[in-house]
């Protein structure tokens, strides 16, 4: 392909405040960071735990030695396709073992991994492709009724990337290399030499802006994060992870990929969330740790109770969305030691706890500040507040991203001292425990998947019948929050909620973002400056009459 059209990413491309030398030295002195690189991680793991189980999904299992062999073959294929240091590889897949292998092969080849959320559709995929301009893409031919490969073909052609290398999983398609061909040749690739500060991971996250933002991590930041969790949870080669959360989410990357590689644990993958299947898999593989949003913990607890089994879990880290105390109480009664945690793609572990913490702290707070991480609570004037006073949380730490690809996003989110504005409102008590009480940013948190309300609004107001639109979070028993729309029409009565749903689907918007309840109003409440008073809309939101 034409290399001019694709991104070759280096650390110097990230225009963001660097970590101050003094803080970097402190991180190193306390062992929070090292010069270890993710590209060599599979080799290290195979040398130490070659015969140990590494990965299981469906009926397929691999030891660490077998994993290394297939990763080396896949990396050799990527190298042969011209993929190298700094090249970006996008992969949007179910949680299949082949996806796990290719995700590791991207790192082994020295390239930059860009996992793409499985629920993204044409609208979001276009944003991803335009920002990272990948050198290769990996996807399923189709999954859950969506033709992933079709979508990539169309979007790559539209963005001038028609010659991008392509790998298709569990299917065949002209112009795409099937997975078997990628790993069945005899060539094997040694791990690439990359620096600890070179970009290795791009994850997309939504904020108050309509477009998804590309957060970039290096080996240093990603492995610092991995060590935080390993140390906090006391993980080793004897542990087994269960992961139904997507591998394309920071939760999946850490718990199913980097943590096992660091300590020799094994990962059990599920390509969809089915609580009864999860209970059976956890019992069969003697799973000891897992992580996910509230809905996973709640439904896992119910399924275990119905099956009358005691799960072997030592920890279930629950975060990404509000965790009601009742959910924690039920899991505790069922013998599932859960703990609330707080973090974000940009700095994944702000807080962390394990089962040794008293239940009231695990259920009543969002966790203890992780080692090396700093949290500052500020008022609307930006000045620090006293302990116990709620305000916006600013954070920084050894696992903090290098920055966003977009310099403007960095200027908006990071100050010169490296403090990251989370957009979340909370407090820190005198003992260093964090409690989240709300948020500043205009984001909907559907079961741990966060997306911008403005993204949906921007599409709605392009409909010829819509004059104004506002989207806010509405309550949902399963997902915590779902999108709810308030719409003002030019000529009321001509368009229905079903019409607007069909319109949004036709734009390629992810179905998870489609409002489940619609309120047609004469006007939106606004401030004197014209800003919509969303807090008033939220107070009147109802999802009782819903379309989905």
Short mmCIF file of C-alpha atoms in Angstrom, two decimals:
data_model
loop_
_atom_site.label_atom_id
_atom_site.label_comp_id
_atom_site.label_asym_id
_atom_site.label_seq_id
_atom_site.Cartn_x
_atom_site.Cartn_y
_atom_site.Cartn_z
CA UNK A 1 0.00 0.00 0.00
CA UNK A 2 0.98 3.64 -0.30
CA UNK A 3 2.86 4.33 2.92
CA UNK A 4 2.19 8.07 2.55
CA UNK A 5 -1.49 7.42 3.30
CA UNK A 6 -0.97 5.56 6.56
CA UNK A 7 0.07 6.55 10.05
CA UNK A 8 3.54 5.70 11.35
CA UNK A 9 3.20 6.69 14.98
CA UNK A 10 6.07 7.74 17.24
CA UNK A 11 6.12 9.24 20.72
CA UNK A 12 7.02 12.63 19.24
CA UNK A 13 3.68 12.64 17.40
CA UNK A 14 1.85 12.96 20.73
CA UNK A 15 1.71 16.68 21.49
CA UNK A 16 1.04 16.59 25.23
CA UNK A 17 2.81 17.69 28.42
CA UNK A 18 5.60 15.17 29.22
CA UNK A 19 6.02 13.57 32.63
CA UNK A 20 8.34 15.77 34.69
CA UNK A 21 11.82 14.20 35.13
CA UNK A 22 11.47 14.28 38.92
CA UNK A 23 8.21 12.35 38.87
CA UNK A 24 9.61 9.89 36.33
CA UNK A 25 12.60 9.24 38.61
CA UNK A 26 10.25 8.74 41.55
CA UNK A 27 8.13 6.25 39.59
CA UNK A 28 11.27 4.32 38.73
CA UNK A 29 12.64 4.44 42.29
CA UNK A 30 9.47 2.90 43.70
CA UNK A 31 9.30 0.27 40.95
CA UNK A 32 6.13 1.59 39.31
CA UNK A 33 7.77 1.69 35.86
CA UNK A 34 10.50 -0.23 34.06
CA UNK A 35 12.13 -0.51 30.63
CA UNK A 36 10.30 -3.76 29.88
CA UNK A 37 8.43 -3.74 26.56
CA UNK A 38 5.20 -5.35 25.52
CA UNK A 39 6.71 -6.63 22.25
CA UNK A 40 8.85 -9.19 24.09
CA UNK A 41 6.15 -10.24 26.56
CA UNK A 42 5.04 -13.45 24.83
CA UNK A 43 8.65 -14.67 24.56
CA UNK A 44 9.24 -14.01 28.27
CA UNK A 45 6.03 -15.82 29.21
CA UNK A 46 6.82 -18.86 27.05
CA UNK A 47 10.30 -19.18 28.55
CA UNK A 48 8.94 -19.16 32.10
CA UNK A 49 5.61 -20.96 31.74
CA UNK A 50 5.82 -22.83 28.42
CA UNK A 51 3.71 -25.83 29.41
CA UNK A 52 1.19 -23.81 31.42
CA UNK A 53 -2.26 -23.13 29.91
CA UNK A 54 -2.36 -19.63 28.43
CA UNK A 55 -5.66 -19.26 26.64
CA UNK A 56 -9.03 -20.99 26.30
CA UNK A 57 -12.05 -20.07 24.21
CA UNK A 58 -14.82 -22.39 23.14
CA UNK A 59 -13.15 -25.75 22.62
CA UNK A 60 -9.73 -24.31 21.80
CA UNK A 61 -6.85 -24.20 24.31
CA UNK A 62 -3.22 -23.10 23.99
CA UNK A 63 -0.22 -23.42 26.29
CA UNK A 64 2.24 -20.53 26.47
CA UNK A 65 4.65 -22.36 24.15
CA UNK A 66 1.87 -22.99 21.64
CA UNK A 67 0.77 -19.38 21.96
CA UNK A 68 4.30 -18.16 21.20
CA UNK A 69 4.54 -20.31 18.08
CA UNK A 70 1.28 -19.08 16.59
CA UNK A 71 2.02 -15.45 17.56
CA UNK A 72 5.44 -15.67 15.87
CA UNK A 73 3.83 -16.97 12.67
CA UNK A 74 1.17 -14.25 12.68
CA UNK A 75 3.83 -11.60 13.34
CA UNK A 76 5.88 -12.96 10.42
CA UNK A 77 2.84 -12.59 8.16
CA UNK A 78 2.35 -8.99 9.31
CA UNK A 79 6.02 -8.21 8.71
CA UNK A 80 5.79 -9.79 5.27
CA UNK A 81 2.84 -7.51 4.53
CA UNK A 82 5.01 -4.50 5.31
CA UNK A 83 3.73 -3.90 8.84
CA UNK A 84 6.42 -2.62 11.18
CA UNK A 85 7.32 -0.19 13.93
CA UNK A 86 4.78 2.58 14.36
CA UNK A 87 2.25 1.10 11.94
CA UNK A 88 -1.29 0.93 13.30
CA UNK A 89 -3.33 -2.28 13.11
CA UNK A 90 -7.05 -1.97 13.82
CA UNK A 91 -8.90 -5.05 15.02
CA UNK A 92 -12.62 -5.30 15.64
CA UNK A 93 -13.52 -8.83 16.62
CA UNK A 94 -15.50 -10.97 19.02
CA UNK A 95 -13.58 -12.42 21.97
CA UNK A 96 -12.20 -15.29 19.90
CA UNK A 97 -8.88 -16.97 20.55
CA UNK A 98 -7.70 -15.95 17.07
CA UNK A 99 -8.27 -12.29 17.96
CA UNK A 100 -6.22 -12.67 21.13
CA UNK A 101 -3.37 -14.21 19.09
CA UNK A 102 -3.42 -11.44 16.49
CA UNK A 103 -3.58 -8.75 19.16
CA UNK A 104 -0.38 -10.15 20.65
CA UNK A 105 1.17 -10.61 17.19
CA UNK A 106 0.75 -6.89 16.49
CA UNK A 107 2.89 -6.11 19.54
CA UNK A 108 5.35 -8.89 18.70
CA UNK A 109 5.85 -7.28 15.28
CA UNK A 110 6.53 -3.90 16.90
CA UNK A 111 3.36 -2.31 15.55
CA UNK A 112 0.70 -0.29 17.36
CA UNK A 113 -2.43 -2.17 18.39
CA UNK A 114 -5.72 -0.35 17.90
CA UNK A 115 -8.59 -2.48 19.25
CA UNK A 116 -11.97 -1.18 18.07
CA UNK A 117 -15.12 -1.64 20.16
CA UNK A 118 -17.23 -4.46 18.70
CA UNK A 119 -20.42 -2.38 18.84
CA UNK A 120 -18.98 0.37 16.62
CA UNK A 121 -20.73 0.66 13.28
CA UNK A 122 -20.00 2.69 10.13
CA UNK A 123 -20.39 6.04 11.85
CA UNK A 124 -17.84 5.30 14.56
CA UNK A 125 -15.57 3.19 12.35
CA UNK A 126 -15.19 6.12 9.98
CA UNK A 127 -13.92 8.26 12.86
CA UNK A 128 -11.40 5.58 13.84
CA UNK A 129 -10.07 5.02 10.33
CA UNK A 130 -9.78 8.72 9.59
CA UNK A 131 -7.78 9.33 12.76
CA UNK A 132 -5.35 6.39 12.75
CA UNK A 133 -5.15 5.56 9.01
CA UNK A 134 -4.24 1.92 9.66
CA UNK A 135 -1.74 -0.23 7.81
CA UNK A 136 -3.81 -3.36 8.46
CA UNK A 137 -7.23 -4.37 9.75
CA UNK A 138 -8.52 -7.55 11.38
CA UNK A 139 -12.17 -8.45 11.75
CA UNK A 140 -14.78 -11.18 11.55
CA UNK A 141 -16.54 -11.67 8.24
CA UNK A 142 -19.79 -11.14 10.12
CA UNK A 143 -20.97 -11.39 13.71
CA UNK A 144 -24.37 -10.88 15.31
CA UNK A 145 -25.93 -9.76 12.06
CA UNK A 146 -23.36 -7.11 11.15
CA UNK A 147 -21.11 -7.52 8.11
CA UNK A 148 -17.86 -6.23 9.61
CA UNK A 149 -15.65 -6.98 6.61
CA UNK A 150 -18.11 -5.27 4.25
CA UNK A 151 -18.06 -2.14 6.40
CA UNK A 152 -14.27 -2.02 6.50
CA UNK A 153 -13.99 -2.51 2.74
CA UNK A 154 -16.33 0.40 2.06
CA UNK A 155 -14.77 2.74 4.60
CA UNK A 156 -11.17 1.97 3.66
CA UNK A 157 -11.95 2.65 0.00
CA UNK A 158 -13.68 5.91 0.91
CA UNK A 159 -10.65 7.12 2.90
CA UNK A 160 -8.05 6.29 0.26
CA UNK A 161 -6.77 3.20 2.06
CA UNK A 162 -7.90 0.58 -0.41
CA UNK A 163 -4.60 -1.32 -0.31
CA UNK A 164 -4.57 -1.90 3.46
CA UNK A 165 -3.64 -5.46 4.52
CA UNK A 166 -6.67 -7.38 5.78
CA UNK A 167 -7.19 -10.50 7.89
CA UNK A 168 -10.60 -12.12 8.28
CA UNK A 169 -11.54 -14.46 11.13
CA UNK A 170 -13.81 -17.50 10.78
CA UNK A 171 -14.75 -16.81 7.19
CA UNK A 172 -13.46 -16.12 3.70
CA UNK A 173 -13.62 -13.01 1.61
CA UNK A 174 -11.87 -11.83 -1.58
CA UNK A 175 -8.91 -9.61 -0.77
CA UNK A 176 -8.76 -10.79 2.83
CA UNK A 177 -6.28 -13.32 4.24
CA UNK A 178 -8.04 -16.00 6.31
CA UNK A 179 -6.58 -16.58 9.76
CA UNK A 180 -5.45 -20.10 8.88
CA UNK A 181 -3.28 -18.75 6.06
CA UNK A 182 -1.78 -16.17 8.41
CA UNK A 183 -0.55 -18.79 10.88
CA UNK A 184 -0.08 -21.97 8.80
CA UNK A 185 3.15 -21.02 6.99
CA UNK A 186 6.55 -22.00 8.37
CA UNK A 187 7.99 -18.53 8.95
CA UNK A 188 8.44 -17.28 12.52
CA UNK A 189 9.23 -13.75 13.58
CA UNK A 190 11.43 -12.77 16.52
CA UNK A 191 10.05 -10.07 18.78
CA UNK A 192 10.69 -6.60 17.43
CA UNK A 193 12.96 -4.14 19.19
CA UNK A 194 10.92 -1.18 20.38
CA UNK A 195 11.43 1.38 23.12
CA UNK A 196 9.43 1.43 26.36
CA UNK A 197 8.10 4.89 25.51
CA UNK A 198 7.10 4.05 21.94
CA UNK A 199 3.34 3.97 21.34
CA UNK A 200 1.96 0.43 21.51
CA UNK A 201 -1.78 0.81 22.09
CA UNK A 202 -4.52 3.15 20.87
CA UNK A 203 -7.93 2.94 22.51
CA UNK A 204 -10.87 5.12 21.56
CA UNK A 205 -12.87 6.79 24.27
CA UNK A 206 -15.74 9.25 24.14
CA UNK A 207 -15.92 12.49 26.05
CA UNK A 208 -17.93 15.68 25.79
CA UNK A 209 -16.96 16.19 22.16
CA UNK A 210 -18.90 14.40 19.47
CA UNK A 211 -15.97 12.48 18.02
CA UNK A 212 -14.22 9.54 19.64
CA UNK A 213 -10.78 10.42 21.04
CA UNK A 214 -7.73 8.23 20.49
CA UNK A 215 -5.84 7.65 23.76
CA UNK A 216 -2.28 6.39 23.24
CA UNK A 217 -0.36 4.16 25.66
CA UNK A 218 3.24 2.94 25.62
CA UNK A 219 4.77 -0.24 27.02
CA UNK A 220 5.84 1.77 30.05
CA UNK A 221 2.35 3.05 30.86
CA UNK A 222 0.53 -0.18 29.99
CA UNK A 223 2.85 -2.41 32.01
CA UNK A 224 2.81 0.02 34.95
CA UNK A 225 -0.95 -0.38 34.96
CA UNK A 226 -0.64 -4.16 34.71
CA UNK A 227 1.71 -4.29 37.72
CA UNK A 228 -0.73 -2.21 39.77
CA UNK A 229 -3.41 -4.86 39.41
CA UNK A 230 -1.07 -7.83 39.77
CA UNK A 231 0.28 -6.47 43.05
CA UNK A 232 -3.10 -5.37 44.42
CA UNK A 233 -4.78 -8.69 43.70
CA UNK A 234 -1.78 -10.93 44.43
CA UNK A 235 -1.95 -12.67 41.05
CA UNK A 236 0.40 -15.43 39.89
CA UNK A 237 0.71 -18.32 37.42
CA UNK A 238 -1.89 -20.19 39.47
CA UNK A 239 -4.63 -17.71 38.58
CA UNK A 240 -7.23 -17.87 35.82
CA UNK A 241 -9.11 -14.91 34.34
CA UNK A 242 -12.60 -14.95 32.87
CA UNK A 243 -13.26 -12.24 30.32
CA UNK A 244 -16.58 -11.56 28.63
CA UNK A 245 -15.91 -7.82 28.43
CA UNK A 246 -14.50 -7.03 24.97
CA UNK A 247 -10.78 -7.44 24.37
CA UNK A 248 -11.08 -4.02 22.73
CA UNK A 249 -11.82 -2.35 26.07
CA UNK A 250 -9.07 -1.50 28.55
CA UNK A 251 -10.66 -4.04 30.92
CA UNK A 252 -10.17 -6.81 28.37
CA UNK A 253 -6.68 -5.70 27.34
CA UNK A 254 -5.46 -5.79 30.93
CA UNK A 255 -7.25 -8.76 32.43
CA UNK A 256 -7.11 -11.14 29.47
CA UNK A 257 -3.88 -10.07 27.76
CA UNK A 258 -1.25 -8.17 29.74
CA UNK A 259 -1.84 -9.53 33.26
CA UNK A 260 -1.61 -13.19 32.17
CA UNK A 261 1.56 -12.46 30.18
CA UNK A 262 3.20 -10.78 33.16
CA UNK A 263 2.55 -13.56 35.69
CA UNK A 264 1.82 -16.67 33.63
CA UNK A 265 -1.89 -16.78 34.42
CA UNK A 266 -4.38 -18.15 31.91
CA UNK A 267 -7.33 -16.40 30.28
CA UNK A 268 -10.74 -17.84 29.47
CA UNK A 269 -12.59 -15.83 26.81
CA UNK A 270 -16.31 -15.60 26.02
CA UNK A 271 -17.56 -14.03 22.80
CA UNK A 272 -20.87 -13.02 24.34
CA UNK A 273 -22.24 -12.55 27.83
CA UNK A 274 -24.42 -15.45 28.92
CA UNK A 275 -24.54 -15.73 32.74
CA UNK A 276 -25.32 -19.46 32.82
CA UNK A 277 -22.45 -20.20 30.44
CA UNK A 278 -20.18 -17.94 32.50
CA UNK A 279 -20.95 -19.90 35.67
CA UNK A 280 -20.21 -23.20 33.90
CA UNK A 281 -16.95 -21.87 32.42
CA UNK A 282 -15.81 -20.40 35.73
CA UNK A 283 -16.42 -23.72 37.48
CA UNK A 284 -14.82 -25.80 34.69
CA UNK A 285 -11.65 -23.71 34.48
CA UNK A 286 -11.53 -22.82 38.20
CA UNK A 287 -11.46 -19.11 37.40
CA UNK A 288 -10.06 -16.95 40.20
CA UNK A 289 -10.48 -13.37 38.99
CA UNK A 290 -12.62 -11.31 36.67
CA UNK A 291 -13.68 -7.74 36.02
CA UNK A 292 -16.59 -6.00 34.41
CA UNK A 293 -19.44 -3.55 34.73
CA UNK A 294 -22.30 -3.83 37.21
CA UNK A 295 -24.51 -5.85 34.88
CA UNK A 296 -21.92 -8.65 34.73
CA UNK A 297 -21.62 -8.92 38.50
CA UNK A 298 -25.37 -8.75 39.06
CA UNK A 299 -26.25 -11.42 36.51
CA UNK A 300 -23.32 -13.66 37.46
CA UNK A 301 -24.47 -13.58 41.08
CA UNK A 302 -28.04 -14.48 40.09
CA UNK A 303 -26.87 -17.32 37.84
CA UNK A 304 -24.58 -18.77 40.52
CA UNK A 305 -27.41 -18.65 43.04
CA UNK A 306 -29.77 -20.39 40.60
CA UNK A 307 -27.15 -23.07 39.91
CA UNK A 308 -26.49 -23.47 43.64
CA UNK A 309 -22.72 -23.30 43.21
CA UNK A 310 -19.96 -21.48 45.04
CA UNK A 311 -17.69 -19.87 42.46
CA UNK A 312 -13.91 -20.08 43.01
CA UNK A 313 -13.44 -16.34 42.34
CA UNK A 314 -11.03 -14.52 44.66
CA UNK A 315 -11.86 -11.08 43.27
CA UNK A 316 -14.35 -9.47 40.91
CA UNK A 317 -13.39 -5.88 40.12
CA UNK A 318 -16.51 -3.91 39.34
CA UNK A 319 -16.40 -0.50 37.74
CA UNK A 320 -17.10 1.55 34.66
CA UNK A 321 -20.57 2.41 35.95
CA UNK A 322 -22.37 2.97 39.25
CA UNK A 323 -22.40 -0.11 41.48
CA UNK A 324 -25.46 -0.20 43.78
CA UNK A 325 -24.75 -1.45 47.29
CA UNK A 326 -27.51 -4.06 46.95
CA UNK A 327 -25.63 -5.68 44.06
CA UNK A 328 -22.49 -5.88 46.20
CA UNK A 329 -24.44 -7.32 49.13
CA UNK A 330 -25.95 -10.06 46.98
CA UNK A 331 -22.57 -10.99 45.49
CA UNK A 332 -21.05 -11.12 48.98
CA UNK A 333 -23.85 -13.41 50.16
CA UNK A 334 -23.12 -15.67 47.20
CA UNK A 335 -19.41 -15.81 48.08
CA UNK A 336 -18.23 -13.57 45.24
CA UNK A 337 -15.79 -11.04 46.76
CA UNK A 338 -16.36 -7.94 44.65
CA UNK A 339 -14.71 -4.54 44.94
CA UNK A 340 -15.55 -1.25 43.29
CA UNK A 341 -12.72 0.30 41.29
CA UNK A 342 -12.36 3.60 39.48
CA UNK A 343 -10.38 4.52 36.42
CA UNK A 344 -10.63 5.41 32.76
CA UNK A 345 -8.92 4.52 29.50
CA UNK A 346 -6.52 7.43 29.96
CA UNK A 347 -5.43 6.29 33.46
CA UNK A 348 -7.02 2.89 34.04
CA UNK A 349 -6.45 2.34 37.75
CA UNK A 350 -6.99 5.46 39.82
CA UNK A 351 -8.23 3.30 42.69
CA UNK A 352 -7.97 -0.38 43.51
CA UNK A 353 -9.04 -2.75 46.29
CA UNK A 354 -8.95 -6.46 47.01
CA UNK A 355 -10.97 -8.84 49.17
CA UNK A 356 -8.91 -7.96 52.26
CA UNK A 357 -10.63 -4.57 52.49
CA UNK A 358 -13.72 -4.46 54.74
CA UNK A 359 -16.98 -4.89 52.88
CA UNK A 360 -18.22 -1.43 53.80
CA UNK A 361 -15.23 0.12 52.03
CA UNK A 362 -15.51 -2.19 49.02
CA UNK A 363 -19.22 -1.45 48.65
CA UNK A 364 -19.41 2.10 49.97
CA UNK A 365 -16.47 3.76 48.21
CA UNK A 366 -14.90 3.55 44.77
CA UNK A 367 -11.60 2.41 46.19
CA UNK A 368 -8.27 3.39 47.68
CA UNK A 369 -5.95 5.55 45.59
CA UNK A 370 -3.51 3.23 43.81
CA UNK A 371 0.23 3.43 44.63
CA UNK A 372 1.95 6.20 42.71
CA UNK A 373 -1.33 7.77 41.59
CA UNK A 374 -2.23 11.28 42.71
CA UNK A 375 -5.78 12.63 42.94
CA UNK A 376 -6.62 16.30 43.32
CA UNK A 377 -10.17 17.54 43.95
CA UNK A 378 -10.84 21.05 42.64
CA UNK A 379 -13.72 23.49 42.68
CA UNK A 380 -15.20 25.37 39.75
CA UNK A 381 -12.39 27.92 40.10
CA UNK A 382 -9.76 25.21 39.72
CA UNK A 383 -8.51 25.57 43.29
CA UNK A 384 -7.93 22.45 45.46
CA UNK A 385 -10.64 21.53 47.96
CA UNK A 386 -10.28 20.05 51.43
CA UNK A 387 -10.68 16.33 52.14
CA UNK A 388 -14.30 15.25 52.05
CA UNK A 389 -15.44 18.12 49.82
CA UNK A 390 -16.85 17.12 46.41
CA UNK A 391 -15.38 18.61 43.26
CA UNK A 392 -13.94 17.63 39.90
CA UNK A 393 -11.25 14.96 40.09
CA UNK A 394 -7.86 15.60 38.48
CA UNK A 395 -5.51 12.62 38.32
CA UNK A 396 -1.99 11.69 37.27
CA UNK A 397 0.16 8.61 37.72
CA UNK A 398 2.68 6.16 36.26
CA UNK A 399 0.11 4.40 34.06
CA UNK A 400 -1.23 7.61 32.52
CA UNK A 401 -1.50 7.65 28.74
CA UNK A 402 1.08 9.45 26.60
CA UNK A 403 -1.79 11.62 25.40
CA UNK A 404 -4.44 11.77 22.71
CA UNK A 405 -3.63 11.78 19.01
CA UNK A 406 -5.45 15.10 18.77
CA UNK A 407 -3.36 17.98 20.22
CA UNK A 408 -6.54 20.01 20.87
CA UNK A 409 -7.92 17.19 23.01
CA UNK A 410 -4.68 17.17 25.02
CA UNK A 411 -4.87 20.91 25.59
CA UNK A 412 -8.43 20.53 26.84
CA UNK A 413 -7.76 17.56 29.16
CA UNK A 414 -4.19 18.02 30.45
CA UNK A 415 -2.50 20.94 32.18
CA UNK A 416 1.21 21.73 32.03
CA UNK A 417 1.86 19.74 35.22
CA UNK A 418 0.32 16.60 33.70
CA UNK A 419 -2.96 16.64 35.63
CA UNK A 420 -5.74 14.94 33.66
CA UNK A 421 -9.26 16.35 34.00
CA UNK A 422 -11.51 13.33 34.45
CA UNK A 423 -14.79 15.19 34.14
CA UNK A 424 -16.00 13.18 37.13
CA UNK A 425 -17.20 14.73 40.37
CA UNK A 426 -16.27 13.07 43.63
CA UNK A 427 -14.49 13.37 46.94
CA UNK A 428 -11.48 11.89 48.70
CA UNK A 429 -11.79 11.22 52.41
CA UNK A 430 -9.04 11.62 54.98
CA UNK A 431 -7.96 7.97 54.56
CA UNK A 432 -7.51 8.29 50.80
CA UNK A 433 -10.67 6.55 49.63
CA UNK A 434 -12.42 7.98 46.58
CA UNK A 435 -16.18 8.21 46.10
CA UNK A 436 -17.63 9.29 42.76
CA UNK A 437 -20.79 11.37 43.13
CA UNK A 438 -21.50 12.57 39.60
CA UNK A 439 -19.85 13.92 36.50
CA UNK A 440 -19.16 17.15 34.72
CA UNK A 441 -18.91 15.77 31.21
CA UNK A 442 -21.86 15.12 28.93
CA UNK A 443 -21.47 11.37 28.62
CA UNK A 444 -23.85 8.42 28.80
CA UNK A 445 -22.51 5.38 30.62
CA UNK A 446 -24.35 2.31 29.31
CA UNK A 447 -23.11 -0.67 31.30
CA UNK A 448 -19.55 0.65 31.39
CA UNK A 449 -19.46 1.70 27.72
CA UNK A 450 -19.24 5.48 27.66
CA UNK A 451 -20.27 7.55 24.67
CA UNK A 452 -20.96 11.17 23.88
CA UNK A 453 -24.51 12.49 23.95
CA UNK A 454 -23.46 15.15 21.47
CA UNK A 455 -22.54 12.51 18.90
CA UNK A 456 -26.19 11.38 18.84
CA UNK A 457 -27.51 14.95 18.94
CA UNK A 458 -25.39 15.99 15.96
CA UNK A 459 -26.99 13.24 13.88
CA UNK A 460 -30.53 13.96 15.05
CA UNK A 461 -30.43 17.64 14.11
CA UNK A 462 -29.42 16.67 10.57
CA UNK A 463 -32.85 15.07 10.14
CA UNK A 464 -34.93 17.50 8.05
CA UNK A 465 -37.84 17.45 10.51
CA UNK A 466 -35.78 18.09 13.67
CA UNK A 467 -35.14 21.63 14.87
CA UNK A 468 -33.43 20.87 18.19
CA UNK A 469 -32.40 17.70 20.02
CA UNK A 470 -30.92 16.87 23.40
CA UNK A 471 -29.87 13.43 24.59
CA UNK A 472 -29.44 12.62 28.28
CA UNK A 473 -28.91 9.49 30.38
CA UNK A 474 -32.03 7.73 31.60
CA UNK A 475 -32.24 5.06 34.31
CA UNK A 476 -32.07 1.39 33.36
CA UNK A 477 -32.19 -1.59 35.70
CA UNK A 478 -29.70 -3.64 33.65
CA UNK A 479 -27.25 -1.13 32.19
CA UNK A 480 -27.50 1.69 34.73
CA UNK A 481 -27.96 4.31 32.03
CA UNK A 482 -29.41 4.38 28.53
CA UNK A 483 -29.81 7.26 26.06
CA UNK A 484 -33.08 9.21 26.14
CA UNK A 485 -33.87 11.87 23.53
CA UNK A 486 -35.79 15.14 23.77
CA UNK A 487 -36.73 16.44 20.32
CA UNK A 488 -38.24 19.68 19.01
CA UNK A 489 -39.77 19.40 15.51
CA UNK A 490 -40.27 22.07 12.89
CA UNK A 491 -43.69 20.56 12.17
CA UNK A 492 -44.85 18.23 14.96
CA UNK A 493 -46.81 15.11 14.13
CA UNK A 494 -45.10 14.24 10.87
CA UNK A 495 -42.31 12.03 12.27
CA UNK A 496 -42.51 9.20 14.81
CA UNK A 497 -39.96 7.79 17.24
CA UNK A 498 -39.74 4.71 15.04
CA UNK A 499 -38.87 6.95 12.08
CA UNK A 500 -36.04 8.56 14.03
CA UNK A 501 -34.71 5.17 15.15
CA UNK A 502 -34.64 3.97 11.55
CA UNK A 503 -32.93 7.20 10.51
CA UNK A 504 -30.18 6.78 13.14
CA UNK A 505 -29.64 3.16 12.15
CA UNK A 506 -29.29 4.25 8.51
CA UNK A 507 -26.51 6.69 9.48
CA UNK A 508 -24.46 3.76 10.78
CA UNK A 509 -24.75 4.77 14.44
CA UNK A 510 -24.10 1.94 16.88
CA UNK A 511 -27.41 0.52 18.05
CA UNK A 512 -26.35 0.86 21.69
CA UNK A 513 -26.40 4.62 21.12
CA UNK A 514 -29.94 4.73 19.75
CA UNK A 515 -32.27 6.35 22.32
CA UNK A 516 -34.62 3.85 23.94
CA UNK A 517 -37.16 6.51 24.93
CA UNK A 518 -38.25 9.67 23.12
CA UNK A 519 -39.84 12.87 24.42
CA UNK A 520 -41.28 15.22 21.80
CA UNK A 521 -41.41 18.72 23.32
CA UNK A 522 -42.26 22.25 22.19
CA UNK A 523 -38.94 23.66 23.40
CA UNK A 524 -35.81 22.69 25.30
CA UNK A 525 -35.06 24.47 28.60
CA UNK A 526 -32.06 26.77 28.12
CA UNK A 527 -29.92 29.24 30.02
CA UNK A 528 -29.80 32.92 29.08
CA UNK A 529 -26.79 32.12 26.90
CA UNK A 530 -28.72 29.41 25.05
CA UNK A 531 -27.14 26.35 26.69
CA UNK A 532 -29.56 23.48 27.21
CA UNK A 533 -30.32 22.82 30.88
CA UNK A 534 -29.76 19.10 30.73
CA UNK A 535 -30.12 18.71 34.48
CA UNK A 536 -33.78 19.68 34.08
CA UNK A 537 -34.26 17.12 31.34
CA UNK A 538 -32.59 14.43 33.43
CA UNK A 539 -34.95 15.19 36.31
CA UNK A 540 -37.97 14.53 34.08
CA UNK A 541 -36.51 11.59 32.17
CA UNK A 542 -38.58 8.44 31.91
CA UNK A 543 -37.71 5.17 30.21
CA UNK A 544 -40.95 3.40 31.06
CA UNK A 545 -42.30 3.71 27.50
CA UNK A 546 -39.36 2.53 25.48
CA UNK A 547 -38.66 1.23 22.03
CA UNK A 548 -35.68 -1.00 22.85
#
